[in-house]
Amino acid sequence: MRDGTIRVRVWNEYLDEQKRPEVASVYPQGLHRTIADFLDREEGITAEVSLITDPEQGLSEKQLEATDVLVWWGHVHHGEVEDRFAWRVVERVQRGMGIIFLHSAHKSKPFMSLLGASGRLSWREADERCRVWTASPSHPVAAGIPENFVLEREEMYGEPFGIPRPEDTVFISWFEGGNVFRSGVTFRREYGKIFYFQPGHETYPVYHDENVRRVIINAVRWANPAIIAGKFDCPNVEALEKIGAD
Ligand code: ZN
């Protein structure tokens, strides 16, 4: 942001996906790479990747200080993210870094900590059709997105979703099996903007879908902070005016 360029970091586990042919056939270099590549092609955005296997789990102070918007994808290794790194992410969001939680990131430590919520939901992996409805067409994250669009196969996530009341519900999804889900929701925590977006099961080509890509690009631009504050503290301060003047 500071020089006008949005610095994005896409974080992923990438432990199981690379061993599963049904994932590798859809995302040969990992879905973090697919996401980073389409973001990096956008004007005014540069994107890098971080993996859980990197030093400091890809969440070093240096890396986060060079990140305006963090995109988080994880599924079965949430518990292995060390608390000190999860808190580092939380603290930077509080100071202004934007964060986009994708798909199964609803059970990640940063998601549950920032929202103070369980992230619970119901799910089903049944190759079912999903129709994403744009519930807030005037929201910047919905710019250029049709009234609704279809993903031919997606993992079902269903209500009730364990989140606090969103600032905006931008998308609501319907699934072939009858469930519905608040699939695109925004929050703010102190200086930082947060967007959760449900599409993105690893065995389906969801991140190759043009509408899904547009939503993520829009969300990165929306969450880009105007400022990222220095470390917060709680100073004991002198009075500016005379106290108890008669
Ligand atoms: Zn999934």
CSV table of C-alpha atoms and ligand atoms in Angstrom, one decimal:
chain,number,residue,atom,x,y,z
A,1,MET,CA,0.0,0.0,0.0
A,2,ARG,CA,2.7,2.4,1.0
A,3,ASP,CA,4.0,2.9,-2.5
A,4,GLY,CA,0.6,2.2,-4.0
A,5,THR,CA,1.3,-1.5,-4.5
A,6,ILE,CA,-0.7,-4.0,-2.4
A,7,ARG,CA,1.7,-6.6,-1.0
A,8,VAL,CA,-0.2,-9.9,-0.7
A,9,ARG,CA,1.0,-13.1,1.0
A,10,VAL,CA,-0.8,-16.4,0.4
A,11,TRP,CA,-0.4,-18.8,3.2
A,12,ASN,CA,-1.1,-22.6,2.9
A,13,GLU,CA,-0.3,-25.8,4.6
A,14,TYR,CA,0.6,-27.8,1.4
A,15,LEU,CA,1.3,-31.0,3.3
A,16,ASP,CA,-1.4,-33.3,2.2
A,17,GLU,CA,-2.5,-31.7,-1.1
A,18,GLN,CA,0.8,-32.4,-2.8
A,19,LYS,CA,0.5,-36.2,-2.0
A,20,ARG,CA,-3.1,-36.5,-3.2
A,21,PRO,CA,-3.4,-37.0,-7.0
A,22,GLU,CA,-7.0,-35.7,-7.0
A,23,VAL,CA,-5.7,-32.4,-5.7
A,24,ALA,CA,-2.4,-32.2,-7.7
A,25,SER,CA,-4.4,-32.7,-10.9
A,26,VAL,CA,-6.4,-29.6,-10.2
A,27,TYR,CA,-3.6,-27.5,-8.6
A,28,PRO,CA,-0.3,-29.0,-9.9
A,29,GLN,CA,1.8,-26.5,-7.9
A,30,GLY,CA,-0.6,-26.1,-5.0
A,31,LEU,CA,-3.6,-23.9,-4.7
A,32,HIS,CA,-1.5,-21.2,-2.9
A,33,ARG,CA,0.5,-20.9,-6.2
A,34,THR,CA,-2.7,-20.7,-8.3
A,35,ILE,CA,-4.1,-18.0,-6.1
A,36,ALA,CA,-0.9,-16.1,-5.8
A,37,ASP,CA,-0.4,-16.2,-9.6
A,38,PHE,CA,-3.8,-14.7,-10.5
A,39,LEU,CA,-3.4,-12.0,-7.9
A,40,ASP,CA,0.2,-11.2,-9.0
A,41,ARG,CA,-1.1,-10.7,-12.6
A,42,GLU,CA,-3.4,-7.9,-11.3
A,43,GLU,CA,-2.1,-4.3,-11.7
A,44,GLY,CA,-1.0,-2.9,-8.4
A,45,ILE,CA,-0.8,-6.2,-6.6
A,46,THR,CA,2.3,-8.3,-5.9
A,47,ALA,CA,1.8,-11.7,-4.3
A,48,GLU,CA,4.1,-14.1,-2.5
A,49,VAL,CA,3.5,-17.4,-0.8
A,50,SER,CA,4.2,-18.8,2.6
A,51,LEU,CA,4.0,-22.5,3.7
A,52,ILE,CA,3.6,-24.1,7.1
A,53,THR,CA,6.9,-25.9,6.5
A,54,ASP,CA,8.8,-22.6,6.0
A,55,PRO,CA,11.0,-21.1,8.8
A,56,GLU,CA,8.7,-19.6,11.5
A,57,GLN,CA,5.9,-21.4,9.5
A,58,GLY,CA,6.0,-18.7,6.9
A,59,LEU,CA,4.9,-16.0,9.4
A,60,SER,CA,8.1,-14.3,10.4
A,61,GLU,CA,8.0,-10.7,11.7
A,62,LYS,CA,9.8,-9.7,8.5
A,63,GLN,CA,7.3,-11.4,6.3
A,64,LEU,CA,4.3,-10.0,8.0
A,65,GLU,CA,5.8,-6.5,8.1
A,66,ALA,CA,6.0,-6.7,4.3
A,67,THR,CA,2.4,-7.9,4.0
A,68,ASP,CA,-0.6,-5.6,3.5
A,69,VAL,CA,-3.1,-8.4,3.0
A,70,LEU,CA,-2.7,-12.0,4.1
A,71,VAL,CA,-4.7,-14.7,2.3
A,72,TRP,CA,-5.1,-17.9,4.4
A,73,TRP,CA,-5.9,-21.4,3.2
A,74,GLY,CA,-5.6,-24.4,5.6
A,75,HIS,CA,-7.7,-27.4,6.4
A,76,VAL,CA,-6.3,-30.3,8.5
A,77,HIS,CA,-3.2,-28.8,10.2
A,78,HIS,CA,-4.8,-25.8,12.0
A,79,GLY,CA,-3.6,-27.1,15.3
A,80,GLU,CA,0.0,-27.3,14.2
A,81,VAL,CA,0.2,-23.5,13.6
A,82,GLU,CA,2.1,-22.4,16.7
A,83,ASP,CA,0.2,-20.1,19.0
A,84,ARG,CA,3.0,-17.5,18.9
A,85,PHE,CA,2.7,-17.2,15.1
A,86,ALA,CA,-1.1,-17.2,15.2
A,87,TRP,CA,-1.0,-14.3,17.7
A,88,ARG,CA,1.5,-12.5,15.5
A,89,VAL,CA,-1.1,-12.6,12.7
A,90,VAL,CA,-3.9,-11.5,15.0
A,91,GLU,CA,-1.9,-8.6,16.3
A,92,ARG,CA,-0.9,-7.4,12.9
A,93,VAL,CA,-4.5,-7.5,11.7
A,94,GLN,CA,-5.5,-5.4,14.8
A,95,ARG,CA,-2.9,-2.9,13.6
A,96,GLY,CA,-4.3,-2.8,10.1
A,97,MET,CA,-3.2,-5.8,7.9
A,98,GLY,CA,-6.1,-7.1,5.9
A,99,ILE,CA,-6.9,-10.8,6.0
A,100,ILE,CA,-8.8,-13.0,3.6
A,101,PHE,CA,-9.9,-16.4,5.1
A,102,LEU,CA,-10.7,-19.0,2.4
A,103,HIS,CA,-12.8,-22.1,2.7
A,104,SER,CA,-11.7,-24.3,5.6
A,105,ALA,CA,-9.8,-21.5,7.2
A,106,HIS,CA,-12.9,-21.1,9.4
A,107,LYS,CA,-11.2,-23.4,12.0
A,108,SER,CA,-7.8,-21.7,11.9
A,109,LYS,CA,-6.4,-20.1,15.0
A,110,PRO,CA,-6.3,-16.6,13.6
A,111,PHE,CA,-9.9,-16.8,12.4
A,112,MET,CA,-11.3,-18.1,15.7
A,113,SER,CA,-9.1,-15.6,17.7
A,114,LEU,CA,-10.0,-12.6,15.7
A,115,LEU,CA,-13.7,-13.3,15.7
A,116,GLY,CA,-13.9,-14.7,19.2
A,117,ALA,CA,-16.0,-17.5,17.8
A,118,SER,CA,-16.1,-21.3,17.2
A,119,GLY,CA,-16.3,-21.2,13.4
A,120,ARG,CA,-18.6,-24.2,13.6
A,121,LEU,CA,-20.6,-25.3,10.6
A,122,SER,CA,-21.9,-28.5,8.9
A,123,TRP,CA,-20.3,-29.9,5.8
A,124,ARG,CA,-20.7,-32.6,3.2
A,125,GLU,CA,-18.4,-33.7,0.3
A,126,ALA,CA,-20.8,-34.9,-2.3
A,127,ASP,CA,-19.9,-33.3,-5.6
A,128,GLU,CA,-22.9,-31.1,-5.4
A,129,ARG,CA,-23.8,-27.9,-7.3
A,130,CYS,CA,-23.5,-24.6,-5.4
A,131,ARG,CA,-25.2,-21.4,-6.4
A,132,VAL,CA,-23.5,-18.3,-5.0
A,133,TRP,CA,-25.9,-15.3,-4.5
A,134,THR,CA,-24.7,-11.8,-4.3
A,135,ALA,CA,-26.5,-10.4,-1.3
A,136,SER,CA,-24.9,-7.0,-1.2
A,137,PRO,CA,-24.4,-5.9,-4.8
A,138,SER,CA,-23.1,-2.5,-3.8
A,139,HIS,CA,-20.3,-3.8,-1.7
A,140,PRO,CA,-16.8,-3.3,-3.2
A,141,VAL,CA,-16.1,-7.1,-2.8
A,142,ALA,CA,-19.0,-7.8,-5.2
A,143,ALA,CA,-17.9,-5.4,-7.9
A,144,GLY,CA,-18.4,-7.0,-11.3
A,145,ILE,CA,-20.0,-10.2,-9.8
A,146,PRO,CA,-23.3,-11.2,-11.3
A,147,GLU,CA,-26.5,-11.5,-9.2
A,148,ASN,CA,-25.7,-15.2,-8.9
A,149,PHE,CA,-23.2,-17.8,-10.3
A,150,VAL,CA,-22.9,-21.5,-10.2
A,151,LEU,CA,-20.0,-23.7,-9.1
A,152,GLU,CA,-20.8,-27.1,-10.6
A,153,ARG,CA,-19.0,-29.0,-7.8
A,154,GLU,CA,-18.3,-27.7,-4.3
A,155,GLU,CA,-18.1,-29.0,-0.8
A,156,MET,CA,-21.2,-28.1,1.1
A,157,TYR,CA,-20.8,-25.8,4.1
A,158,GLY,CA,-24.1,-25.2,6.0
A,159,GLU,CA,-25.6,-23.0,8.6
A,160,PRO,CA,-25.6,-22.4,11.4
A,161,PHE,CA,-22.1,-20.8,11.0
A,162,GLY,CA,-20.4,-20.0,14.3
A,163,ILE,CA,-19.4,-16.4,13.7
A,164,PRO,CA,-20.4,-13.1,15.3
A,165,ARG,CA,-22.9,-10.9,13.4
A,166,PRO,CA,-21.0,-9.8,10.2
A,167,GLU,CA,-20.5,-6.2,9.3
A,168,ASP,CA,-21.8,-7.2,5.8
A,169,THR,CA,-23.0,-10.4,4.3
A,170,VAL,CA,-21.9,-10.1,0.7
A,171,PHE,CA,-22.6,-13.6,-0.5
A,172,ILE,CA,-25.0,-16.4,0.4
A,173,SER,CA,-24.7,-19.8,-1.1
A,174,TRP,CA,-27.3,-22.5,-1.8
A,175,PHE,CA,-26.3,-26.1,-2.2
A,176,GLU,CA,-27.9,-28.8,-4.2
A,177,GLY,CA,-28.6,-30.9,-1.1
A,178,GLY,CA,-30.7,-28.1,0.4
A,179,ASN,CA,-28.3,-26.3,2.7
A,180,VAL,CA,-27.6,-22.6,2.7
A,181,PHE,CA,-24.6,-20.7,4.0
A,182,ARG,CA,-23.4,-17.1,4.6
A,183,SER,CA,-20.5,-17.7,2.2
A,184,GLY,CA,-19.0,-14.2,2.0
A,185,VAL,CA,-18.9,-12.1,5.2
A,186,THR,CA,-16.9,-9.1,6.3
A,187,PHE,CA,-15.7,-7.9,9.7
A,188,ARG,CA,-13.4,-5.3,11.2
A,189,ARG,CA,-11.1,-5.7,14.1
A,190,GLU,CA,-9.5,-2.5,15.3
A,191,TYR,CA,-7.7,-1.2,12.2
A,192,GLY,CA,-7.9,-4.4,10.2
A,193,LYS,CA,-10.5,-5.6,7.6
A,194,ILE,CA,-11.4,-9.3,7.5
A,195,PHE,CA,-13.2,-11.2,4.7
A,196,TYR,CA,-14.2,-14.9,4.8
A,197,PHE,CA,-15.1,-16.6,1.5
A,198,GLN,CA,-16.4,-20.2,1.5
A,199,PRO,CA,-15.7,-21.5,-2.1
A,200,GLY,CA,-12.4,-23.4,-2.5
A,201,HIS,CA,-12.4,-27.2,-1.7
A,202,GLU,CA,-9.1,-28.5,-2.8
A,203,THR,CA,-10.3,-31.3,-5.2
A,204,TYR,CA,-12.5,-28.9,-7.2
A,205,PRO,CA,-11.3,-26.3,-9.8
A,206,VAL,CA,-12.9,-23.5,-7.8
A,207,TYR,CA,-9.9,-21.2,-7.9
A,208,HIS,CA,-9.9,-21.4,-11.7
A,209,ASP,CA,-13.4,-19.9,-11.8
A,210,GLU,CA,-13.4,-16.3,-13.0
A,211,ASN,CA,-16.1,-15.1,-10.6
A,212,VAL,CA,-14.3,-16.6,-7.6
A,213,ARG,CA,-11.0,-15.0,-8.7
A,214,ARG,CA,-12.7,-11.7,-9.1
A,215,VAL,CA,-14.2,-11.9,-5.6
A,216,ILE,CA,-10.7,-12.6,-4.1
A,217,ILE,CA,-9.1,-9.8,-6.1
A,218,ASN,CA,-11.8,-7.4,-5.0
A,219,ALA,CA,-11.4,-8.5,-1.4
A,220,VAL,CA,-7.7,-7.9,-1.5
A,221,ARG,CA,-8.3,-4.4,-2.7
A,222,TRP,CA,-11.0,-3.8,-0.2
A,223,ALA,CA,-9.0,-5.1,2.8
A,224,ASN,CA,-5.8,-3.2,1.8
A,225,PRO,CA,-5.1,-0.9,4.8
A,226,ALA,CA,-4.8,2.8,4.6
A,227,ILE,CA,-2.3,2.6,7.4
A,228,ILE,CA,-0.7,-0.1,9.4
A,229,ALA,CA,0.0,1.2,12.9
A,230,GLY,CA,3.1,0.6,14.9
A,231,LYS,CA,3.0,-1.8,17.9
A,232,PHE,CA,0.1,-1.0,20.1
A,233,ASP,CA,0.8,-0.3,23.8
A,234,CYS,CA,-1.1,1.2,26.8
A,235,PRO,CA,0.8,4.4,27.7
A,236,ASN,CA,0.4,6.2,31.0
A,237,VAL,CA,0.0,9.8,29.8
A,238,GLU,CA,0.3,13.3,31.1
A,239,ALA,CA,-2.9,15.4,31.1
A,240,LEU,CA,-3.2,17.9,28.2
A,241,GLU,CA,-5.4,20.3,30.2
A,242,LYS,CA,-5.1,21.4,33.8
A,243,ILE,CA,-7.1,19.0,35.9
A,244,GLY,CA,-9.3,20.4,38.7
A,245,ALA,CA,-8.9,24.0,37.7
A,246,ASP,CA,-11.2,26.4,39.6
B,1,ZN,ZN,-12.8,-28.5,1.8
